[in-house]
Short mmCIF file of C-alpha atoms and ligand atoms in Angstrom, two decimals:
data_model
loop_
_atom_site.label_atom_id
_atom_site.label_comp_id
_atom_site.label_asym_id
_atom_site.label_seq_id
_atom_site.Cartn_x
_atom_site.Cartn_y
_atom_site.Cartn_z
CA MET X 922 38.44 31.75 80.82
CA ASN X 923 36.88 28.45 79.77
CA ILE X 924 39.09 26.37 77.53
CA PRO X 925 37.24 26.00 74.19
CA PHE X 926 36.47 22.70 72.49
CA ALA X 927 38.92 21.36 69.88
CA GLU X 928 39.34 18.21 67.77
CA SER X 929 40.57 15.02 69.45
CA TYR X 930 43.24 14.42 66.77
CA LYS X 931 45.94 16.19 64.81
CA ILE X 932 46.64 15.84 61.09
CA LYS X 933 49.50 13.71 59.72
CA MET X 934 48.70 13.57 56.01
CA VAL X 935 46.90 16.12 53.87
CA GLU X 936 45.05 16.02 50.57
CA PRO X 937 45.08 19.30 48.64
CA ILE X 938 41.75 20.65 47.42
CA ARG X 939 41.38 23.33 44.80
CA LYS X 940 39.23 26.42 44.69
CA SER X 941 37.75 27.39 41.35
CA THR X 942 36.23 30.50 39.84
CA LYS X 943 32.53 31.06 39.35
CA GLU X 944 33.09 31.12 35.56
CA GLU X 945 34.71 27.69 35.70
CA ARG X 946 31.89 26.32 37.83
CA LEU X 947 29.23 27.72 35.49
CA GLN X 948 30.82 25.79 32.63
CA TRP X 949 31.45 22.59 34.60
CA ILE X 950 27.93 22.32 36.00
CA LYS X 951 26.46 23.01 32.56
CA ASP X 952 28.68 20.26 31.09
CA ALA X 953 27.47 18.02 33.97
CA ARG X 954 23.87 18.67 32.83
CA TYR X 955 23.21 20.30 36.20
CA ASN X 956 23.59 16.94 37.96
CA LEU X 957 26.08 17.18 40.85
CA PHE X 958 26.83 13.42 40.59
CA ASN X 959 28.30 14.07 37.13
CA LEU X 960 30.95 16.49 38.41
CA LYS X 961 34.55 15.37 38.65
CA SER X 962 35.55 15.52 42.32
CA ASP X 963 38.43 17.83 41.26
CA TYR X 964 35.79 20.40 40.36
CA VAL X 965 34.45 20.37 43.93
CA TYR X 966 36.01 22.44 46.73
CA ILE X 967 34.09 21.07 49.73
CA ASP X 968 32.40 17.74 49.06
CA LEU X 969 29.37 17.07 51.26
CA LEU X 970 27.69 14.67 48.82
CA THR X 971 27.89 11.82 51.35
CA ASP X 972 29.57 10.64 54.54
CA SER X 973 29.70 7.11 53.12
CA GLY X 974 33.20 5.75 52.60
CA THR X 975 34.60 9.28 52.54
CA GLY X 976 36.12 9.35 56.04
CA ALA X 977 39.82 9.68 56.88
CA MET X 978 41.39 6.58 58.42
CA SER X 979 43.65 6.89 61.45
CA GLU X 980 47.33 5.96 61.74
CA GLN X 981 46.21 2.78 63.54
CA GLN X 982 43.92 1.86 60.66
CA TRP X 983 46.61 2.51 58.05
CA SER X 984 49.06 0.38 59.98
CA ALA X 985 46.46 -2.39 60.35
CA LEU X 986 46.20 -2.43 56.54
CA MET X 987 49.83 -3.49 56.33
CA LEU X 988 49.12 -6.45 58.61
CA GLY X 989 46.27 -7.72 56.44
CA ASP X 990 46.22 -11.48 55.92
CA GLU X 991 45.02 -12.14 52.39
CA SER X 992 44.51 -15.91 52.81
CA TYR X 993 41.40 -17.04 50.97
CA ALA X 994 40.10 -19.06 53.91
CA GLY X 995 40.49 -18.54 57.64
CA ALA X 996 42.56 -15.35 57.39
CA ARG X 997 43.82 -13.70 60.60
CA SER X 998 42.06 -10.54 59.42
CA TYR X 999 38.73 -12.40 59.46
CA TYR X 1000 39.33 -13.35 63.08
CA ASN X 1001 40.30 -9.76 63.95
CA MET X 1002 36.96 -8.65 62.56
CA LYS X 1003 35.16 -11.49 64.34
CA ASN X 1004 36.69 -10.49 67.70
CA ALA X 1005 35.77 -6.84 67.17
CA LEU X 1006 32.15 -7.76 66.40
CA LYS X 1007 31.99 -9.99 69.47
CA ASN X 1008 33.58 -7.42 71.81
CA ILE X 1009 31.87 -4.29 70.52
CA LEU X 1010 28.46 -5.46 69.27
CA GLY X 1011 28.19 -8.74 71.21
CA PHE X 1012 27.47 -11.00 68.22
CA ASP X 1013 28.97 -14.50 67.86
CA TYR X 1014 28.31 -15.03 64.15
CA PHE X 1015 28.80 -12.80 61.12
CA LEU X 1016 29.39 -12.69 57.38
CA PRO X 1017 31.57 -10.01 55.77
CA THR X 1018 30.14 -8.25 52.68
CA HIS X 1019 31.45 -5.53 50.40
CA GLN X 1020 29.05 -2.88 51.75
CA GLY X 1021 25.71 -2.36 53.51
CA ARG X 1022 23.36 -3.12 50.63
CA ALA X 1023 25.23 -6.38 50.01
CA ALA X 1024 24.57 -7.35 53.63
CA GLU X 1025 20.88 -6.65 52.98
CA ASN X 1026 20.94 -8.69 49.80
CA VAL X 1027 22.50 -11.73 51.52
CA LEU X 1028 20.22 -11.64 54.56
CA PHE X 1029 17.01 -10.80 52.71
CA SER X 1030 17.69 -13.61 50.21
CA VAL X 1031 17.05 -15.98 53.12
CA LEU X 1032 14.32 -14.17 55.01
CA VAL X 1033 12.18 -11.97 52.75
CA LYS X 1034 9.49 -13.58 50.59
CA GLU X 1035 6.88 -12.24 48.18
CA GLY X 1036 3.96 -10.60 49.98
CA ASN X 1037 5.86 -10.16 53.28
CA ILE X 1038 5.45 -7.06 55.46
CA VAL X 1039 8.55 -5.39 56.93
CA PRO X 1040 7.72 -2.68 59.46
CA GLY X 1041 10.40 -0.19 60.55
CA ASN X 1042 11.42 3.45 60.93
CA SER X 1043 11.92 5.16 57.55
CA HIS X 1044 13.69 2.27 55.81
CA PHE X 1045 16.82 3.42 54.01
CA ASP X 1046 16.40 3.45 50.21
CA THR X 1047 18.57 0.37 49.52
CA THR X 1048 16.80 -1.49 52.35
CA LYS X 1049 13.44 -0.60 50.87
CA GLY X 1050 14.77 -1.47 47.41
CA HIS X 1051 15.81 -4.95 48.55
CA ILE X 1052 12.42 -5.47 50.21
CA GLU X 1053 10.39 -4.27 47.22
CA PHE X 1054 12.61 -6.13 44.74
CA ARG X 1055 11.35 -9.31 46.47
CA LYS X 1056 7.75 -8.07 46.10
CA ALA X 1057 7.42 -7.48 49.84
CA HIS X 1058 6.24 -4.25 51.51
CA ALA X 1059 8.06 -1.82 53.79
CA VAL X 1060 5.73 -0.13 56.31
CA ASP X 1061 7.03 3.08 57.86
CA CYS X 1062 6.17 3.39 61.57
CA THR X 1063 8.32 6.45 62.39
CA ILE X 1064 6.85 8.92 64.91
CA ASP X 1065 4.90 11.81 63.33
CA GLU X 1066 7.22 14.38 64.95
CA ALA X 1067 9.94 13.31 62.48
CA PHE X 1068 8.05 14.96 59.63
CA ASP X 1069 7.94 18.46 61.15
CA PRO X 1070 11.32 20.00 60.25
CA GLN X 1071 11.15 22.87 62.75
CA LEU X 1072 10.18 20.73 65.73
CA GLU X 1073 13.00 20.07 68.22
CA HIS X 1074 12.77 16.49 69.55
CA PRO X 1075 15.70 14.60 71.11
CA PHE X 1076 14.87 11.27 69.42
CA LYS X 1077 13.17 12.07 66.16
CA GLY X 1078 14.23 8.70 64.74
CA ASN X 1079 11.96 6.76 67.11
CA VAL X 1080 9.35 4.21 66.13
CA ASP X 1081 5.71 4.95 67.00
CA LEU X 1082 4.96 1.86 69.07
CA ASN X 1083 1.21 2.11 68.41
CA LYS X 1084 1.75 2.16 64.65
CA LEU X 1085 4.12 -0.80 64.96
CA GLU X 1086 1.79 -2.82 67.16
CA LYS X 1087 -1.05 -2.26 64.70
CA VAL X 1088 1.05 -3.79 61.90
CA LEU X 1089 2.09 -6.70 64.12
CA LYS X 1090 -1.48 -7.32 65.23
CA GLU X 1091 -3.04 -7.13 61.77
CA ASN X 1092 -0.64 -9.50 60.00
CA PRO X 1093 0.19 -13.13 60.74
CA LYS X 1094 3.72 -13.46 62.12
CA GLU X 1095 4.66 -15.78 59.26
CA GLN X 1096 4.26 -12.75 56.97
CA ILE X 1097 6.70 -10.60 58.98
CA PRO X 1098 10.30 -11.78 58.55
CA PHE X 1099 11.61 -9.08 60.92
CA ILE X 1100 11.19 -5.52 62.14
CA VAL X 1101 13.96 -3.22 60.90
CA LEU X 1102 15.22 -0.52 63.25
CA THR X 1103 17.45 2.01 61.50
CA ILE X 1104 19.93 3.60 63.90
CA THR X 1105 20.37 6.49 63.42
CA ASN X 1106 17.35 7.09 61.25
CA ASN X 1107 19.10 8.36 58.11
CA THR X 1108 16.03 9.21 56.03
CA ALA X 1109 14.48 11.24 58.87
CA GLY X 1110 17.63 13.39 58.98
CA GLY X 1111 20.25 11.34 60.84
CA GLN X 1112 18.01 11.40 63.90
CA PRO X 1113 18.63 9.01 66.82
CA VAL X 1114 16.45 6.33 68.40
CA SER X 1115 16.31 6.33 72.21
CA MET X 1116 17.20 3.30 74.36
CA GLU X 1117 13.68 3.44 75.76
CA ASN X 1118 12.31 3.16 72.22
CA ILE X 1119 14.71 0.31 71.39
CA ARG X 1120 13.41 -1.51 74.50
CA GLY X 1121 9.83 -0.81 73.44
CA VAL X 1122 10.36 -2.14 69.92
CA SER X 1123 12.16 -5.18 71.31
CA ALA X 1124 9.30 -5.91 73.73
CA LEU X 1125 6.79 -5.81 70.85
CA ALA X 1126 9.03 -8.05 68.74
CA LYS X 1127 9.08 -10.61 71.56
CA LYS X 1128 5.34 -10.29 72.24
CA TYR X 1129 4.52 -11.06 68.61
CA ASP X 1130 7.43 -13.49 68.14
CA VAL X 1131 9.05 -11.55 65.31
CA LYS X 1132 12.80 -11.00 64.82
CA LEU X 1133 14.39 -7.57 65.29
CA LEU X 1134 17.03 -6.40 62.78
CA PHE X 1135 19.19 -3.33 63.36
CA ASP X 1136 20.22 -1.44 60.24
CA SER X 1137 23.27 -0.21 62.11
CA ALA X 1138 25.19 2.11 59.73
CA ARG X 1139 25.40 4.90 62.34
CA PHE X 1140 24.95 2.95 65.57
CA ALA X 1141 27.85 4.73 67.30
CA GLU X 1142 26.44 8.19 66.58
CA ASN X 1143 23.14 6.88 67.96
CA ALA X 1144 24.90 5.76 71.15
CA TYR X 1145 26.47 9.21 71.52
CA PHE X 1146 23.03 10.84 71.41
CA ILE X 1147 21.73 8.36 74.02
CA LYS X 1148 24.63 9.27 76.31
CA ILE X 1149 24.10 13.01 75.86
CA ARG X 1150 20.30 13.18 75.74
CA GLU X 1151 18.77 10.23 77.57
CA GLU X 1152 18.37 10.06 81.33
CA GLY X 1153 20.50 7.44 83.03
CA TYR X 1154 23.23 7.19 80.37
CA ALA X 1155 25.48 10.19 81.09
CA ASN X 1156 27.97 8.10 83.08
CA LYS X 1157 28.03 5.07 80.79
CA THR X 1158 30.73 4.68 78.15
CA ILE X 1159 29.78 4.58 74.46
CA LYS X 1160 30.90 0.94 74.35
CA GLU X 1161 28.61 0.05 77.26
CA ILE X 1162 25.70 1.80 75.56
CA VAL X 1163 26.43 0.08 72.23
CA LEU X 1164 26.44 -3.36 73.89
CA GLU X 1165 23.16 -2.59 75.62
CA MET X 1166 21.59 -1.42 72.34
CA PHE X 1167 22.60 -4.53 70.45
CA GLN X 1168 21.42 -6.90 73.20
CA HIS X 1169 17.95 -6.21 71.81
CA ALA X 1170 18.82 -7.17 68.23
CA ASP X 1171 18.50 -10.66 66.75
CA LEU X 1172 20.22 -9.56 63.56
CA ALA X 1173 22.25 -6.61 62.31
CA THR X 1174 23.27 -5.33 58.90
CA MET X 1175 26.02 -2.75 58.63
CA SER X 1176 27.45 -0.36 56.12
CA SER X 1177 30.96 -0.03 57.53
CA LYS X 1178 31.51 2.95 55.25
CA LYS X 1179 29.74 5.00 57.92
CA ASP X 1180 30.53 4.44 61.61
CA ALA X 1181 33.36 1.93 61.13
CA ILE X 1182 35.25 4.73 59.27
CA VAL X 1183 36.49 2.62 56.35
CA ASN X 1184 36.24 3.34 52.64
CA MET X 1185 34.57 0.02 51.80
CA GLY X 1186 33.00 -2.84 53.74
CA GLY X 1187 29.96 -4.22 55.52
CA PHE X 1188 28.62 -7.24 57.37
CA VAL X 1189 25.60 -9.18 58.62
CA CYS X 1190 25.50 -10.34 62.26
CA PHE X 1191 23.52 -13.33 63.54
CA ARG X 1192 22.72 -14.97 66.86
CA ASP X 1193 21.32 -18.09 65.24
CA GLU X 1194 23.86 -20.47 63.73
CA GLU X 1195 21.24 -22.14 61.52
CA LEU X 1196 20.37 -18.84 59.90
CA LEU X 1197 24.06 -18.06 59.43
CA LYS X 1198 24.44 -21.35 57.55
CA LYS X 1199 21.53 -20.57 55.25
CA ALA X 1200 22.84 -17.07 54.55
CA SER X 1201 26.36 -18.40 53.92
CA THR X 1202 25.21 -19.94 50.63
CA PHE X 1203 24.07 -16.53 49.39
CA ASN X 1204 27.24 -14.89 50.68
CA ILE X 1205 29.35 -17.35 48.69
CA MET X 1206 27.18 -16.78 45.61
CA PHE X 1207 27.03 -12.97 45.68
CA GLU X 1208 30.01 -11.79 47.75
CA GLY X 1209 32.79 -14.30 48.27
CA TYR X 1210 33.82 -17.12 50.56
CA ILE X 1211 32.47 -16.79 54.12
CA THR X 1212 35.76 -15.63 55.66
CA TYR X 1213 36.19 -12.65 53.34
CA GLY X 1214 32.86 -12.07 51.53
CA GLY X 1215 33.69 -9.11 49.32
CA MET X 1216 36.47 -7.67 51.49
CA SER X 1217 40.22 -7.99 51.32
CA GLY X 1218 42.08 -9.02 54.48
CA ARG X 1219 43.57 -5.55 54.91
CA ASP X 1220 40.12 -3.98 54.74
CA MET X 1221 38.79 -6.36 57.42
CA ASN X 1222 41.73 -5.33 59.62
CA ALA X 1223 41.04 -1.62 59.13
CA LEU X 1224 37.36 -2.24 59.83
CA ALA X 1225 38.13 -3.98 63.13
CA VAL X 1226 40.22 -1.00 64.26
CA GLY X 1227 37.65 1.48 62.93
CA LEU X 1228 34.86 -0.11 64.97
CA ASP X 1229 36.93 0.32 68.09
CA GLU X 1230 37.88 3.95 67.37
CA GLY X 1231 34.40 4.80 66.17
CA THR X 1232 32.94 3.85 69.55
CA GLU X 1233 35.24 6.15 71.53
CA PHE X 1234 33.58 9.19 73.07
CA ASP X 1235 36.27 11.74 72.10
CA TYR X 1236 36.07 10.82 68.44
CA LEU X 1237 32.26 10.93 68.42
CA GLU X 1238 32.17 14.23 70.28
CA THR X 1239 34.51 15.80 67.73
CA ARG X 1240 32.45 14.43 64.86
CA ILE X 1241 29.00 15.35 66.07
CA LYS X 1242 30.07 18.75 67.41
CA GLN X 1243 31.28 19.60 63.91
CA VAL X 1244 27.86 18.88 62.42
CA GLU X 1245 26.28 20.90 65.26
CA TYR X 1246 28.74 23.72 64.56
CA LEU X 1247 27.61 23.92 60.95
CA GLY X 1248 24.01 23.97 62.20
CA SER X 1249 24.72 26.76 64.69
CA LYS X 1250 26.34 28.92 61.99
CA LEU X 1251 23.36 28.41 59.67
CA ALA X 1252 21.01 29.25 62.55
CA GLU X 1253 23.00 32.41 63.25
CA TYR X 1254 22.51 33.45 59.59
CA GLY X 1255 18.81 32.53 59.67
CA VAL X 1256 19.18 29.85 56.96
CA PRO X 1257 16.35 27.30 57.51
CA PHE X 1258 17.29 23.64 58.07
CA GLN X 1259 15.76 20.58 59.64
CA ARG X 1260 16.03 20.63 63.47
CA PRO X 1261 17.79 19.43 65.44
CA ALA X 1262 21.07 18.91 63.54
CA GLY X 1263 21.52 15.20 62.72
CA GLY X 1264 24.50 13.05 63.61
CA HIS X 1265 26.06 13.02 60.15
CA ALA X 1266 24.40 15.78 58.16
CA ILE X 1267 22.49 19.03 57.98
CA PHE X 1268 19.39 19.02 55.81
CA LEU X 1269 18.70 22.47 54.33
CA ASP X 1270 15.00 23.28 53.95
CA ALA X 1271 15.04 24.14 50.24
CA THR X 1272 11.39 25.22 50.02
CA LYS X 1273 12.00 27.91 52.64
CA ILE X 1274 15.37 28.95 51.23
CA LEU X 1275 14.10 29.32 47.64
CA PRO X 1276 10.41 30.25 48.04
CA ASN X 1277 10.05 31.49 44.45
CA VAL X 1278 11.06 28.31 42.61
CA PRO X 1279 7.99 26.22 41.57
CA LYS X 1280 8.02 22.64 42.85
CA GLU X 1281 7.75 21.40 39.25
CA GLU X 1282 11.23 22.88 38.69
CA TYR X 1283 13.02 20.84 41.40
CA ILE X 1284 13.59 23.23 44.30
CA ALA X 1285 16.19 21.24 46.23
CA GLN X 1286 18.17 20.50 43.06
CA THR X 1287 18.10 24.21 42.22
CA LEU X 1288 19.50 24.95 45.68
CA GLY X 1289 22.19 22.30 45.15
CA VAL X 1290 23.32 23.94 41.90
CA GLU X 1291 23.25 27.42 43.46
CA LEU X 1292 25.38 26.32 46.41
CA TYR X 1293 27.86 24.76 43.99
CA LEU X 1294 28.01 27.93 41.89
CA GLU X 1295 28.41 30.05 45.02
CA ALA X 1296 31.50 28.33 46.46
CA GLY X 1297 32.12 24.91 44.87
CA ILE X 1298 30.22 23.02 47.59
CA ARG X 1299 28.49 19.76 46.67
CA GLY X 1300 25.43 18.55 48.58
CA VAL X 1301 22.80 16.06 47.49
CA GLU X 1302 19.14 16.52 46.59
CA ILE X 1303 16.64 14.78 48.86
CA GLY X 1304 13.51 15.88 47.05
CA THR X 1305 11.41 15.31 43.94
CA LEU X 1306 14.22 13.90 41.78
CA LEU X 1307 15.06 11.33 44.46
CA ALA X 1308 11.37 10.50 44.96
CA ASP X 1309 11.11 9.22 41.35
CA ARG X 1310 7.85 8.92 39.42
CA ASP X 1311 4.78 7.01 40.50
CA PRO X 1312 5.24 3.56 38.93
CA ASP X 1313 1.61 3.50 37.69
CA THR X 1314 0.81 7.06 36.60
CA ARG X 1315 4.44 8.02 35.72
CA GLU X 1316 3.73 11.43 37.29
CA ASN X 1317 6.33 13.06 39.53
CA ARG X 1318 5.92 12.19 43.22
CA TYR X 1319 6.26 15.34 45.32
CA PRO X 1320 7.61 14.48 48.78
CA LYS X 1321 6.57 16.31 51.95
CA LEU X 1322 9.94 18.03 52.16
CA GLU X 1323 12.41 19.37 49.62
CA LEU X 1324 15.81 19.05 51.29
CA LEU X 1325 19.44 19.54 50.34
CA ARG X 1326 21.57 17.21 52.46
CA LEU X 1327 25.01 18.38 53.49
CA ALA X 1328 26.70 15.21 54.80
CA VAL X 1329 29.94 15.75 56.69
CA PRO X 1330 32.70 13.17 56.04
CA ARG X 1331 34.41 11.85 59.20
CA ARG X 1332 37.72 13.50 60.25
CA VAL X 1333 38.10 15.19 56.83
CA TYR X 1334 37.23 18.87 57.02
CA THR X 1335 37.90 21.55 59.65
CA ASN X 1336 35.44 24.04 61.07
CA ASN X 1337 36.92 26.64 58.71
CA HIS X 1338 35.40 24.60 55.89
CA MET X 1339 32.09 24.60 57.77
CA ASP X 1340 32.34 28.41 57.93
CA VAL X 1341 32.68 28.49 54.13
CA VAL X 1342 29.63 26.25 53.73
CA ALA X 1343 27.50 28.37 56.06
CA ALA X 1344 28.55 31.64 54.42
CA ALA X 1345 27.80 30.25 50.95
CA ALA X 1346 24.36 29.06 52.09
CA LYS X 1347 23.70 32.50 53.55
CA ASN X 1348 24.67 34.20 50.28
CA VAL X 1349 22.29 31.96 48.31
CA TYR X 1350 19.54 32.65 50.87
CA ASP X 1351 20.16 36.40 50.60
CA ARG X 1352 19.72 36.18 46.80
CA ARG X 1353 16.48 34.20 47.10
CA ASN X 1354 14.31 36.85 45.47
CA GLU X 1355 16.46 36.74 42.33
CA ILE X 1356 16.17 32.95 42.04
CA THR X 1357 12.74 32.43 40.51
CA SER X 1358 13.17 29.43 38.24
CA GLY X 1359 14.74 25.99 38.33
CA TYR X 1360 15.35 23.06 36.01
CA LYS X 1361 13.60 20.70 33.61
CA ILE X 1362 14.48 17.09 32.85
CA ILE X 1363 16.10 16.28 29.49
CA THR X 1364 16.70 12.56 30.08
CA GLU X 1365 16.07 10.25 33.03
CA ALA X 1366 16.26 6.57 33.99
CA PRO X 1367 13.03 4.72 34.91
CA ILE X 1368 14.12 4.24 38.55
CA MET X 1369 16.74 5.88 40.78
CA ARG X 1370 16.90 8.67 38.23
CA HIS X 1371 18.69 11.16 40.50
CA PHE X 1372 22.07 9.48 39.91
CA THR X 1373 22.06 9.95 36.14
CA VAL X 1374 19.36 12.52 35.33
CA GLU X 1375 20.26 15.25 32.81
CA LEU X 1376 18.74 18.68 33.32
CA ASP X 1377 18.58 22.10 31.72
CA ARG X 1378 17.62 25.52 32.99
CA VAL X 1379 13.96 26.44 32.59
CA LYS X 1380 14.99 30.05 31.85
C1 PLP H 608 24.40 3.65 53.69
C2 PLP H 608 23.31 2.92 54.31
C3 PLP H 608 22.92 1.65 53.86
C4 PLP H 608 23.53 0.98 52.65
O1 PLP H 608 24.89 0.82 52.79
P1 PLP H 608 25.92 0.91 51.55
O2 PLP H 608 27.24 0.65 52.21
O3 PLP H 608 25.81 2.27 50.96
O4 PLP H 608 25.55 -0.14 50.59
C5 PLP H 608 21.89 1.02 54.52
N1 PLP H 608 21.26 1.61 55.56
C6 PLP H 608 21.60 2.82 56.00
C7 PLP H 608 20.88 3.43 57.16
C8 PLP H 608 22.61 3.53 55.40
O5 PLP H 608 22.93 4.76 55.82
#
């Protein structure tokens, strides 16, 4: 008999979670104005709201915390982080920041000017926010295949090189501060970018003399997919693949709350010392002095260890196989989701799961509430609420897809929890003919309304 797959770790410390009754959940979600962000985490049984900062640290990370050097300047912990970034990503210069969007803020304060064009693959919302806040434009050059949820493609996060070249050709290089390559492509469903595509983007960047920035939140998951799916990489280690990927980058921003498996932290990496110096002023202004920038010494220590662990094959295999496992269970039950399963999340296809809810009544949000009522599971709406209103007409913007993202925290849940999630999704899907109405907005903020929106049932 073949020996089955199992996790590459055992559990030393546990955190109890509580089941609730359907009656309790009906009351709690009503009190939360049908917004899952408003729920106390104690009211959630399995929390798949995000994989950001929600991972479980290892014994090595917890012990590194105790060795944190909290000196204001020149702390040992800063040098631990510096060594990790040099050894794992191959960068000489960096600035620590409190999280990924702070890294964007510091770097873009130097590089992005009004009227600039920033091409990339489905810019993450904070990235886009920081570009548009500076009155510059993000141009999405993701391959068309990424927008067909049922299509199986090994590297759905890729950039369409023709689309990118068109942007580079049609705009003067002074208008393009950098190309941003998001690895993995979060917005397209946690989908990876191939090494071949990275090389292609890098070649275009060189040809047009434009810098290449990696938005690297899930770079290690991306490297795992390259090893598993791309020809020529099966025998390379994750660390070798990661170094090869980053050789093509001039700059990198990182949300360490993802693949560095810490609860808080981020950084910007540079090759160019002059640029580092310019960015340092903004780091000092917005984050903190250049050798801690928004992080405590203990957190920099844990980050350094997390980067090392997060680029080990056994860890990544355990992680990504768990997401795949959830996908395979949903597939077995016929519940529609975006294919193939992403590195960090499954995206349920809400329009197919709830075909009788009108789009004006927020289909993916309705699915989110139903899944919560079914078994206390919290996902997040990636649909009309998230898409906000058109800034000019103030009409709702209806995106191509209505999705409910189920993001799996790192090293937190077991496959038994995944079984609960899949069964709950199946039960909601089986009741689809009874679910014919959704929600209406009571109050909303002018932008990023999904965090604070208050809703009520239509019927
Ligand atoms: C999470 C994320 C960010 C922003 O990072 P925060 O740590 O949440 O500020 C940027 N880009 C991508 C691709 C992300 O997933």
